[in-house]
Short mmCIF file of C-alpha atoms and ligand atoms in Angstrom, two decimals:
data_model
loop_
_atom_site.label_atom_id
_atom_site.label_comp_id
_atom_site.label_asym_id
_atom_site.label_seq_id
_atom_site.Cartn_x
_atom_site.Cartn_y
_atom_site.Cartn_z
CA MET A 1 0.00 0.00 0.00
CA THR A 2 1.26 3.48 -0.80
CA THR A 3 0.24 6.71 0.83
CA SER A 4 0.15 9.92 -1.16
CA ALA A 5 2.55 12.71 -0.20
CA PRO A 6 0.97 15.45 1.92
CA ALA A 7 -0.45 18.20 -0.30
CA ARG A 8 1.64 21.36 -0.50
CA PRO A 9 0.19 24.32 1.41
CA ILE A 10 -2.28 26.67 -0.28
CA ARG A 11 -0.84 30.18 0.01
CA ILE A 12 -3.28 33.04 0.44
CA ALA A 13 -2.69 36.79 0.34
CA MET A 14 -5.19 39.53 1.10
CA LEU A 15 -5.46 43.08 -0.25
CA GLY A 16 -7.06 45.52 2.21
CA CYS A 17 -7.74 45.06 5.91
CA GLY A 18 -10.78 47.18 6.65
CA VAL A 19 -14.23 46.15 7.87
CA VAL A 20 -14.36 42.96 5.78
CA GLY A 21 -10.63 42.18 5.61
CA THR A 22 -10.16 42.25 9.39
CA GLU A 23 -12.87 39.62 9.84
CA VAL A 24 -11.57 37.48 6.96
CA ALA A 25 -8.07 37.49 8.52
CA ARG A 26 -9.46 36.72 11.98
CA PHE A 27 -11.41 33.65 10.83
CA LEU A 28 -8.68 32.50 8.45
CA LEU A 29 -6.03 32.59 11.18
CA ARG A 30 -8.28 31.12 13.88
CA ASP A 31 -9.68 28.30 11.71
CA ALA A 32 -6.69 27.56 9.46
CA GLU A 33 -6.44 23.93 10.60
CA GLU A 34 -10.14 23.14 10.06
CA LEU A 35 -10.26 25.01 6.74
CA GLY A 36 -7.19 23.05 5.63
CA ARG A 37 -9.06 19.81 6.27
CA ARG A 38 -11.96 21.04 4.17
CA VAL A 39 -9.63 22.14 1.39
CA GLY A 40 -7.51 18.98 1.47
CA ALA A 41 -4.24 20.89 2.02
CA PRO A 42 -2.91 23.21 4.69
CA VAL A 43 -3.97 26.83 4.16
CA GLU A 44 -1.60 29.64 5.00
CA LEU A 45 -2.25 33.38 5.09
CA VAL A 46 1.12 34.68 3.90
CA GLY A 47 0.57 38.43 3.55
CA ILE A 48 -1.86 41.32 3.87
CA ALA A 49 -1.46 44.56 1.91
CA VAL A 50 -2.55 47.69 3.75
CA ARG A 51 -2.25 51.38 3.06
CA ARG A 52 -0.75 52.35 6.42
CA LEU A 53 1.13 50.04 8.79
CA GLU A 54 0.38 52.19 11.87
CA ARG A 55 -3.30 51.33 11.63
CA THR A 56 -2.60 47.59 11.93
CA ARG A 57 -1.13 47.75 15.45
CA SER A 58 -4.50 47.60 17.13
CA LEU A 59 -5.49 44.50 15.16
CA ASP A 60 -4.93 41.05 16.65
CA ILE A 61 -3.00 39.89 13.57
CA PRO A 62 0.76 39.06 13.50
CA SER A 63 2.56 42.23 12.38
CA GLU A 64 4.93 40.34 10.03
CA LEU A 65 1.99 39.60 7.72
CA PHE A 66 1.51 43.27 6.81
CA THR A 67 3.05 45.09 3.88
CA THR A 68 2.30 48.34 2.10
CA ASP A 69 3.52 46.98 -1.25
CA ALA A 70 0.40 45.36 -2.66
CA LYS A 71 1.88 44.94 -6.15
CA ALA A 72 4.93 43.06 -4.86
CA LEU A 73 2.69 40.84 -2.73
CA VAL A 74 0.41 39.73 -5.58
CA THR A 75 3.29 39.16 -8.00
CA ARG A 76 5.56 37.16 -5.66
CA GLY A 77 4.78 34.13 -7.81
CA ASP A 78 3.94 31.45 -5.23
CA LEU A 79 0.36 32.46 -4.35
CA ASP A 80 -2.67 30.25 -4.89
CA VAL A 81 -5.39 32.67 -3.82
CA VAL A 82 -5.59 36.47 -3.60
CA ILE A 83 -8.49 38.01 -1.66
CA GLU A 84 -9.32 41.56 -2.80
CA VAL A 85 -11.19 43.59 -0.17
CA ILE A 86 -9.91 47.08 -0.94
CA GLY A 87 -12.96 48.12 -2.97
CA GLY A 88 -13.22 50.76 -5.71
CA ILE A 89 -11.91 50.61 -9.27
CA GLU A 90 -8.17 51.29 -9.05
CA PRO A 91 -5.82 49.95 -7.81
CA ALA A 92 -8.16 46.97 -7.24
CA ARG A 93 -8.47 46.21 -10.97
CA GLU A 94 -4.75 46.42 -11.64
CA LEU A 95 -3.94 44.24 -8.62
CA ILE A 96 -6.54 41.57 -9.51
CA LEU A 97 -5.20 41.39 -13.07
CA ALA A 98 -1.63 41.12 -11.79
CA ALA A 99 -2.66 38.37 -9.34
CA LEU A 100 -4.33 36.33 -12.10
CA GLU A 101 -1.37 36.78 -14.45
CA SER A 102 0.92 35.62 -11.66
CA GLY A 103 -1.06 32.39 -11.32
CA ALA A 104 -3.34 33.03 -8.34
CA SER A 105 -7.11 32.60 -8.26
CA VAL A 106 -8.98 35.65 -6.99
CA VAL A 107 -11.81 36.10 -4.50
CA THR A 108 -13.31 39.59 -4.41
CA ALA A 109 -16.19 41.43 -2.71
CA ASN A 110 -15.91 44.34 -5.13
CA LYS A 111 -19.34 44.92 -6.73
CA ALA A 112 -18.36 48.36 -8.05
CA LEU A 113 -15.48 46.97 -10.10
CA LEU A 114 -17.37 43.88 -11.32
CA ALA A 115 -20.33 46.01 -12.43
CA GLU A 116 -18.13 48.52 -14.21
CA ASP A 117 -15.60 46.27 -15.88
CA GLY A 118 -16.30 42.64 -14.97
CA ASP A 119 -15.54 41.51 -18.52
CA THR A 120 -11.88 42.45 -18.30
CA LEU A 121 -11.54 40.44 -15.10
CA TYR A 122 -13.57 37.40 -16.28
CA GLU A 123 -11.55 37.24 -19.50
CA ALA A 124 -8.26 37.54 -17.61
CA ALA A 125 -9.34 34.66 -15.33
CA VAL A 126 -10.21 32.43 -18.31
CA LYS A 127 -6.91 33.29 -20.01
CA ALA A 128 -4.95 32.54 -16.82
CA GLU A 129 -7.00 29.36 -16.20
CA ARG A 130 -7.73 30.54 -12.69
CA ASP A 131 -10.91 31.24 -10.71
CA LEU A 132 -12.56 34.61 -10.10
CA TYR A 133 -15.20 34.20 -7.37
CA TYR A 134 -17.31 36.98 -5.87
CA GLU A 135 -20.16 35.70 -3.67
CA ALA A 136 -19.63 38.57 -1.21
CA ALA A 137 -20.18 41.20 -3.91
CA VAL A 138 -23.96 40.72 -3.98
CA ALA A 139 -26.05 40.63 -0.81
CA GLY A 140 -23.11 39.89 1.51
CA ALA A 141 -23.45 36.56 3.31
CA ILE A 142 -26.51 35.44 1.34
CA PRO A 143 -25.66 32.70 -1.17
CA ILE A 144 -27.03 34.14 -4.43
CA VAL A 145 -24.14 34.29 -6.92
CA ARG A 146 -23.52 30.54 -6.73
CA PRO A 147 -27.23 29.58 -6.84
CA LEU A 148 -27.64 31.65 -10.02
CA ARG A 149 -24.36 30.53 -11.58
CA GLU A 150 -24.62 26.84 -10.68
CA SER A 151 -27.84 25.63 -9.02
CA LEU A 152 -30.14 27.39 -11.52
CA ALA A 153 -27.87 26.93 -14.55
CA GLY A 154 -30.32 24.40 -16.02
CA ASP A 155 -33.45 26.49 -15.52
CA ARG A 156 -34.78 29.65 -17.17
CA VAL A 157 -34.70 32.55 -14.75
CA GLU A 158 -37.52 34.96 -15.59
CA ARG A 159 -37.26 37.63 -12.93
CA VAL A 160 -35.05 38.61 -10.02
CA LEU A 161 -36.38 41.07 -7.44
CA GLY A 162 -33.85 42.02 -4.80
CA ILE A 163 -33.60 44.07 -1.67
CA VAL A 164 -29.83 44.28 -1.99
CA ASN A 165 -29.00 47.38 0.03
CA GLY A 166 -29.33 47.20 3.80
CA THR A 167 -28.96 50.92 4.47
CA THR A 168 -31.92 51.91 2.30
CA ASN A 169 -34.04 49.04 3.58
CA PHE A 170 -33.32 50.19 7.12
CA ILE A 171 -34.38 53.76 6.25
CA LEU A 172 -37.56 52.74 4.39
CA ASP A 173 -38.47 50.30 7.16
CA ALA A 174 -38.04 53.07 9.75
CA MET A 175 -40.25 55.38 7.64
CA THR A 176 -42.89 52.63 7.45
CA THR A 177 -42.78 51.85 11.15
CA THR A 178 -42.59 55.37 12.59
CA GLY A 179 -44.13 57.55 9.86
CA ALA A 180 -40.87 59.56 9.76
CA GLY A 181 -39.71 61.42 6.65
CA PHE A 182 -36.58 60.47 4.72
CA ASP A 183 -34.25 62.99 6.42
CA ASP A 184 -35.18 61.93 9.95
CA ALA A 185 -34.93 58.24 9.08
CA LEU A 186 -31.49 58.82 7.51
CA ASP A 187 -30.32 60.69 10.65
CA GLU A 188 -31.45 57.75 12.78
CA ALA A 189 -29.71 55.25 10.46
CA GLN A 190 -26.49 57.26 10.74
CA ARG A 191 -26.78 57.56 14.52
CA LEU A 192 -27.17 53.77 14.83
CA GLY A 193 -24.28 53.11 12.41
CA PHE A 194 -26.42 51.61 9.63
CA ALA A 195 -25.72 54.46 7.21
CA GLU A 196 -22.32 55.95 6.41
CA ALA A 197 -21.44 59.62 6.98
CA ASP A 198 -21.57 60.00 3.18
CA PRO A 199 -24.63 57.90 2.35
CA THR A 200 -24.70 58.77 -1.40
CA ALA A 201 -23.77 55.34 -2.80
CA ASP A 202 -26.55 53.74 -0.79
CA VAL A 203 -29.41 56.27 -0.83
CA GLU A 204 -28.94 57.25 -4.48
CA GLY A 205 -29.04 53.56 -5.47
CA PHE A 206 -25.50 53.22 -6.90
CA ASP A 207 -24.67 50.24 -4.66
CA ALA A 208 -27.93 48.46 -5.58
CA ALA A 209 -27.42 49.26 -9.28
CA ALA A 210 -23.99 47.58 -9.27
CA LYS A 211 -25.54 44.50 -7.68
CA ALA A 212 -28.44 44.57 -10.18
CA ALA A 213 -25.97 44.54 -13.08
CA ILE A 214 -24.17 41.50 -11.63
CA LEU A 215 -27.43 39.66 -10.91
CA ALA A 216 -28.83 40.33 -14.40
CA GLY A 217 -25.67 39.08 -16.10
CA LEU A 218 -25.76 35.85 -14.07
CA ALA A 219 -29.53 35.33 -14.40
CA PHE A 220 -29.72 35.89 -18.14
CA HIS A 221 -26.28 34.69 -19.32
CA THR A 222 -25.37 38.03 -20.80
CA ARG A 223 -23.21 41.08 -20.22
CA VAL A 224 -24.73 43.88 -18.17
CA THR A 225 -22.78 46.81 -16.75
CA ILE A 226 -23.84 49.50 -14.31
CA ALA A 227 -24.23 51.90 -17.26
CA ASP A 228 -27.11 49.70 -18.52
CA VAL A 229 -29.02 49.94 -15.22
CA HIS A 230 -31.74 52.56 -14.76
CA ARG A 231 -31.25 53.95 -11.25
CA GLU A 232 -33.42 55.97 -8.89
CA GLY A 233 -32.62 56.23 -5.19
CA ILE A 234 -34.87 56.84 -2.18
CA THR A 235 -34.16 60.50 -1.38
CA GLU A 236 -37.44 61.59 -2.98
CA VAL A 237 -39.59 59.04 -1.11
CA THR A 238 -41.88 60.95 1.26
CA ALA A 239 -43.80 60.01 4.40
CA ALA A 240 -46.93 60.55 2.24
CA ASP A 241 -45.75 57.92 -0.30
CA VAL A 242 -45.21 55.44 2.52
CA ALA A 243 -48.64 56.22 4.05
CA SER A 244 -50.25 55.92 0.63
CA ALA A 245 -48.64 52.52 0.10
CA SER A 246 -50.04 51.39 3.43
CA GLU A 247 -53.54 52.46 2.35
CA ILE A 248 -53.39 50.04 -0.58
CA GLY A 249 -51.97 47.26 1.62
CA SER A 250 -48.40 47.74 0.39
CA VAL A 251 -44.97 48.81 1.59
CA VAL A 252 -42.26 50.85 -0.13
CA LYS A 253 -38.97 49.04 -0.86
CA LEU A 254 -35.90 49.90 -2.93
CA LEU A 255 -35.82 47.07 -5.46
CA ALA A 256 -33.20 45.80 -7.87
CA ILE A 257 -35.26 44.35 -10.70
CA CYS A 258 -33.98 42.12 -13.50
CA GLU A 259 -36.63 40.83 -15.94
CA ILE A 260 -36.52 39.02 -19.26
CA ASP A 261 -39.36 38.97 -21.78
CA PRO A 262 -41.03 35.63 -22.65
CA GLU A 263 -39.09 35.40 -25.94
CA GLY A 264 -35.82 35.75 -24.03
CA SER A 265 -34.63 38.60 -26.24
CA GLN A 266 -35.09 41.73 -24.10
CA VAL A 267 -34.19 42.43 -20.51
CA SER A 268 -34.98 45.28 -18.16
CA VAL A 269 -32.55 46.01 -15.34
CA ARG A 270 -33.52 48.77 -12.97
CA VAL A 271 -33.28 50.04 -9.41
CA HIS A 272 -36.00 52.24 -7.98
CA PRO A 273 -38.35 52.53 -5.02
CA ALA A 274 -41.57 50.60 -5.53
CA MET A 275 -44.72 49.64 -3.68
CA ILE A 276 -45.05 45.90 -3.15
CA PRO A 277 -48.02 44.12 -1.56
CA ALA A 278 -47.60 43.51 2.18
CA THR A 279 -48.24 39.82 1.40
CA HIS A 280 -45.19 39.55 -0.90
CA PRO A 281 -42.27 37.68 0.75
CA LEU A 282 -40.00 40.72 0.20
CA ALA A 283 -42.36 42.94 2.23
CA SER A 284 -41.37 41.12 5.42
CA VAL A 285 -37.67 41.93 4.99
CA ARG A 286 -37.08 44.34 7.84
CA GLY A 287 -34.24 46.55 9.05
CA ALA A 288 -30.90 46.22 7.30
CA TYR A 289 -31.54 42.68 6.04
CA ASN A 290 -31.34 41.76 2.35
CA ALA A 291 -33.31 39.28 0.29
CA VAL A 292 -33.37 38.16 -3.32
CA PHE A 293 -36.56 36.73 -4.80
CA VAL A 294 -36.03 34.66 -7.93
CA GLU A 295 -38.75 33.45 -10.29
CA SER A 296 -37.76 30.74 -12.74
CA GLU A 297 -39.65 28.53 -15.15
CA ALA A 298 -39.11 25.13 -13.55
CA ALA A 299 -38.26 26.00 -9.94
CA GLY A 300 -41.01 28.57 -9.49
CA GLN A 301 -40.40 31.10 -6.73
CA LEU A 302 -37.27 31.05 -4.57
CA MET A 303 -36.28 33.42 -1.80
CA PHE A 304 -32.76 33.97 -0.47
CA TYR A 305 -32.65 35.93 2.78
CA GLY A 306 -30.10 37.09 5.34
CA PRO A 307 -27.48 39.66 6.34
CA GLY A 308 -26.34 41.58 3.26
CA ALA A 309 -23.47 43.44 4.90
CA GLY A 310 -21.20 43.69 7.92
CA GLY A 311 -17.66 42.44 8.50
CA ALA A 312 -18.32 38.90 9.73
CA PRO A 313 -21.29 38.06 7.43
CA THR A 314 -19.38 39.30 4.39
CA ALA A 315 -16.31 37.35 5.54
CA SER A 316 -18.47 34.21 5.54
CA ALA A 317 -19.11 34.62 1.81
CA VAL A 318 -15.43 35.45 1.12
CA LEU A 319 -14.22 32.41 3.03
CA GLY A 320 -16.72 30.12 1.28
CA ASP A 321 -15.19 31.24 -2.01
CA VAL A 322 -11.66 30.86 -0.62
CA VAL A 323 -12.35 27.24 0.34
CA THR A 324 -13.87 26.50 -3.07
CA VAL A 325 -11.08 28.03 -5.14
CA ALA A 326 -8.44 26.48 -2.84
CA ARG A 327 -9.99 23.04 -3.45
CA HIS A 328 -9.74 23.74 -7.17
CA ARG A 329 -6.05 24.65 -6.78
CA VAL A 330 -5.43 21.37 -4.93
CA ASP A 331 -7.12 19.44 -7.74
CA GLY A 332 -5.53 21.55 -10.50
CA VAL A 333 -8.91 22.57 -11.94
CA PHE A 334 -10.98 25.71 -12.10
CA GLY A 335 -14.70 26.29 -11.64
CA PRO A 336 -17.46 27.54 -13.93
CA GLY A 337 -16.86 30.99 -15.37
CA GLU A 338 -19.40 33.45 -16.72
CA THR A 339 -21.81 32.41 -19.47
CA VAL A 340 -22.42 35.42 -21.71
CA HIS A 341 -23.64 33.83 -24.92
CA ALA A 342 -27.22 35.15 -24.77
CA GLN A 343 -27.98 37.82 -27.37
CA VAL A 344 -30.33 40.09 -25.46
CA GLU A 345 -31.14 43.76 -25.69
CA VAL A 346 -31.13 45.75 -22.45
CA LEU A 347 -34.24 47.92 -22.66
CA ASP A 348 -34.27 51.63 -22.05
CA ILE A 349 -36.42 52.49 -18.98
CA GLY A 350 -39.07 54.03 -21.25
CA ARG A 351 -39.82 50.56 -22.63
CA ALA A 352 -39.92 48.80 -19.26
CA ARG A 353 -43.43 47.73 -18.34
CA THR A 354 -44.91 47.82 -14.87
CA ARG A 355 -47.84 49.15 -12.85
CA TYR A 356 -48.08 52.58 -11.24
CA HIS A 357 -49.57 54.29 -8.23
CA VAL A 358 -50.32 57.95 -9.00
CA GLN A 359 -51.61 60.48 -6.49
CA ILE A 360 -53.24 63.58 -8.00
CA ASP A 361 -54.48 66.69 -6.18
CA VAL A 362 -57.49 68.08 -8.05
CA GLU A 363 -60.32 70.56 -7.76
CA ASP A 364 -63.52 68.86 -6.62
CA ARG A 365 -65.94 69.74 -9.43
CA PRO A 366 -67.82 68.02 -12.27
CA GLY A 367 -65.76 66.69 -15.17
CA VAL A 368 -62.47 66.39 -13.25
CA LEU A 369 -62.51 62.61 -12.97
CA ALA A 370 -63.39 62.30 -16.67
CA ALA A 371 -60.52 64.60 -17.69
CA VAL A 372 -58.06 62.69 -15.52
CA ALA A 373 -59.27 59.34 -16.91
CA GLU A 374 -58.91 60.75 -20.44
CA ALA A 375 -55.24 61.64 -19.83
CA PHE A 376 -54.55 58.00 -18.95
CA ALA A 377 -56.64 56.70 -21.87
CA VAL A 378 -54.94 58.75 -24.60
CA HIS A 379 -51.58 57.31 -23.60
CA ASP A 380 -52.96 53.78 -23.56
CA VAL A 381 -52.52 53.42 -19.80
CA SER A 382 -55.34 51.33 -18.39
CA ILE A 383 -56.65 52.21 -14.93
CA LYS A 384 -57.12 49.38 -12.45
CA THR A 385 -58.54 51.28 -9.44
CA VAL A 386 -59.37 54.88 -8.55
CA ARG A 387 -59.97 56.18 -5.06
CA GLN A 388 -61.11 59.71 -4.25
CA GLU A 389 -60.82 61.52 -0.96
CA GLY A 390 -62.37 64.93 -0.29
CA ARG A 391 -60.07 67.67 1.06
CA GLY A 392 -62.16 70.81 1.68
CA GLY A 393 -62.95 72.24 -1.76
CA ASP A 394 -60.29 69.98 -3.27
CA ALA A 395 -59.91 66.25 -3.65
CA GLN A 396 -57.15 63.71 -3.98
CA LEU A 397 -57.38 60.98 -6.61
CA VAL A 398 -55.32 57.86 -6.15
CA VAL A 399 -55.02 55.87 -9.36
CA VAL A 400 -53.45 52.42 -9.67
CA THR A 401 -52.83 51.33 -13.26
CA HIS A 402 -52.55 48.03 -15.07
CA GLU A 403 -49.18 47.28 -16.70
CA ALA A 404 -48.00 50.06 -19.02
CA ASP A 405 -44.82 51.34 -20.65
CA ASP A 406 -42.81 53.64 -18.43
CA ALA A 407 -42.69 56.26 -21.21
CA ALA A 408 -46.50 56.16 -21.56
CA LEU A 409 -46.91 56.71 -17.84
CA ALA A 410 -44.44 59.62 -17.91
CA ALA A 411 -46.39 61.21 -20.78
CA THR A 412 -49.63 60.71 -18.83
CA VAL A 413 -48.18 62.45 -15.79
CA GLY A 414 -46.96 65.31 -18.01
CA GLN A 415 -50.46 65.77 -19.40
CA LEU A 416 -52.04 65.59 -15.93
CA ARG A 417 -49.73 68.36 -14.70
CA ASP A 418 -50.89 70.56 -17.60
CA LEU A 419 -54.58 70.14 -16.80
CA GLU A 420 -56.06 73.31 -15.34
CA MET A 421 -58.14 71.43 -12.71
CA VAL A 422 -55.10 69.46 -11.50
CA ARG A 423 -53.29 71.24 -8.67
CA GLY A 424 -50.41 68.80 -8.70
CA VAL A 425 -49.28 65.21 -9.05
CA SER A 426 -48.01 64.60 -5.55
CA SER A 427 -46.66 61.06 -5.93
CA VAL A 428 -45.82 58.63 -8.73
CA MET A 429 -44.50 55.26 -7.74
CA ARG A 430 -44.14 51.95 -9.54
CA VAL A 431 -45.97 48.93 -8.16
CA GLU A 432 -44.07 45.63 -8.32
CA GLY A 433 -44.51 42.08 -7.13
CA VAL A 434 -48.13 41.81 -8.27
CA SER A 435 -48.91 38.80 -10.43
N1 NAD B 1 -18.62 46.37 4.54
C1 NAD B 1 -19.54 45.55 4.07
O1 NAD B 1 -20.53 45.25 4.74
C2 NAD B 1 -19.41 44.98 2.70
C3 NAD B 1 -20.37 44.05 2.25
C4 NAD B 1 -20.24 43.47 0.99
C5 NAD B 1 -19.18 43.84 0.18
N2 NAD B 1 -18.27 44.77 0.63
C6 NAD B 1 -17.16 45.11 -0.25
O2 NAD B 1 -15.94 44.72 0.35
C7 NAD B 1 -14.89 45.59 -0.04
C8 NAD B 1 -14.24 46.15 1.21
O3 NAD B 1 -15.20 46.83 1.98
P1 NAD B 1 -14.90 47.31 3.47
O4 NAD B 1 -16.23 47.66 4.03
O5 NAD B 1 -14.05 46.34 4.18
O6 NAD B 1 -14.11 48.66 3.17
P2 NAD B 1 -13.07 49.42 4.14
O7 NAD B 1 -12.98 50.80 3.62
O8 NAD B 1 -13.42 49.19 5.56
O9 NAD B 1 -11.71 48.62 3.84
C9 NAD B 1 -10.92 48.80 2.71
C10 NAD B 1 -9.48 48.85 3.17
O10 NAD B 1 -8.63 48.85 2.03
C11 NAD B 1 -7.55 49.69 2.31
N3 NAD B 1 -6.88 50.11 1.07
C12 NAD B 1 -7.25 51.05 0.20
N4 NAD B 1 -6.37 51.13 -0.82
C13 NAD B 1 -5.43 50.20 -0.58
C14 NAD B 1 -4.26 49.80 -1.25
N5 NAD B 1 -3.89 50.40 -2.39
N6 NAD B 1 -3.52 48.80 -0.72
C15 NAD B 1 -3.90 48.20 0.42
N7 NAD B 1 -5.00 48.55 1.11
C16 NAD B 1 -5.75 49.54 0.62
C17 NAD B 1 -8.14 50.84 3.08
O11 NAD B 1 -7.15 51.53 3.83
C18 NAD B 1 -9.16 50.11 3.96
O12 NAD B 1 -8.59 49.73 5.19
C19 NAD B 1 -15.55 46.63 -0.94
O13 NAD B 1 -15.42 46.24 -2.29
C20 NAD B 1 -17.01 46.59 -0.53
O14 NAD B 1 -17.89 47.00 -1.55
C21 NAD B 1 -18.37 45.33 1.86
N1 HSE B 2 -23.62 49.61 1.96
C1 HSE B 2 -24.19 48.35 1.63
C2 HSE B 2 -23.36 47.18 2.11
C3 HSE B 2 -22.33 46.76 1.16
O1 HSE B 2 -22.85 46.41 -0.08
C4 HSE B 2 -25.56 48.22 2.27
O2 HSE B 2 -26.05 49.13 2.92
O3 HSE B 2 -26.17 47.17 2.07
NA1 NA B 3 -23.74 36.90 -1.50
#
């Protein structure tokens, strides 16, 4: 009987040691022995690139691991895995490309880079015959990249609806629960540490748009970048919108929506606030949690739920990828890459179809309802329900439409605003998650 020689160690380097990196290093160092058993070879964290060494003193990580020369670390030539948790476009892109060229597989949490220029990275990984894994980039700890890329690879995904930004979900949830306006809810989110001092990327929907681009590419086997994603944030959502949603049995959520038409030739990828029925599974996603709701032909409806951010939860997703790509290195193989063969057109927002909730302040006199209904009719927008409430000499009309083109709805709203008996259109919001 012969016994095989012990496998050589898997050497891992990490770029960045911030919120996510600190937790990745902590678990990797603490659990190295157990992770090595799962991988089938010892795993060794051999270096961590940081911007400033002084900042590392307070961390419980051996000081000899740190370097400020990220380029030298990734090109040292003996690495199996490089973890990129710096974020942003450069130098992350340059370092990932250098790591792949030097023979390492890469695990990244960098949604911004993948959504802007994923192609360059995916192609470099294929050329280098190495892995590029990024479970942490979408919805943190929640397994969603791998389910789309592998588990659902034999099915036809029709729609993905995601709450993929915890900060905005926390704010909208607070507005729903307390009746607060956006500014007060944002202040509270910042005070509790759920929103950053500069909340732009979250509240303006940039973070969710990057994740939507990644999800759409995976779901529909095509290339989608952040430039293709229609984006609206939550800064314009008012307490009145939230109250109005509640009156129709709905809640307001910031959704990342990826849809394909039945012919499989056109996709819509968009991020905007929307009313969803309180009975929809996404409506019960509270606080800073994330969830991704997937509808596919054979599987039907699937929901993935959990913590979408935070150091330790995000480290869980990073380490899952590290174990997977390390196993591949031991076996001398690499995993499934991106499938981008589908020839689909990404629709302009004007051609996206959904339902709308429109709140119109009008004079309360004969002929007003008819004129309002006419404005919808001429643009081929069919009305599903109308509710009227008296307000002194004025009234408020709340119209919910059937499915219509976004451009047709915009033209309708334009015409309503021009009507002499209309005092204003106080809220326009899309309605999603209604079958
Ligand atoms: N924080 C989360 O909850 C979360 C969740 C999912 C994904 N992510 C992603 O993970 C990545 C890291 O996020 P984070 O929250 O840890 O950010 P962070 O700002 O806390 O950490 C990034 C670290 O990288 C360091 N850095 C910057 N440039 C560097 C360079 N040239 N060389 C070495 N180090 C450099 C910074 O000094 C900082 O310490 C980002 O891509 C982010 O989008 C974060
Ligand atoms: N800032 C993001 C976490 C990282 O993607 C959020 O609020 O969900
Ligand atoms: Na994830």
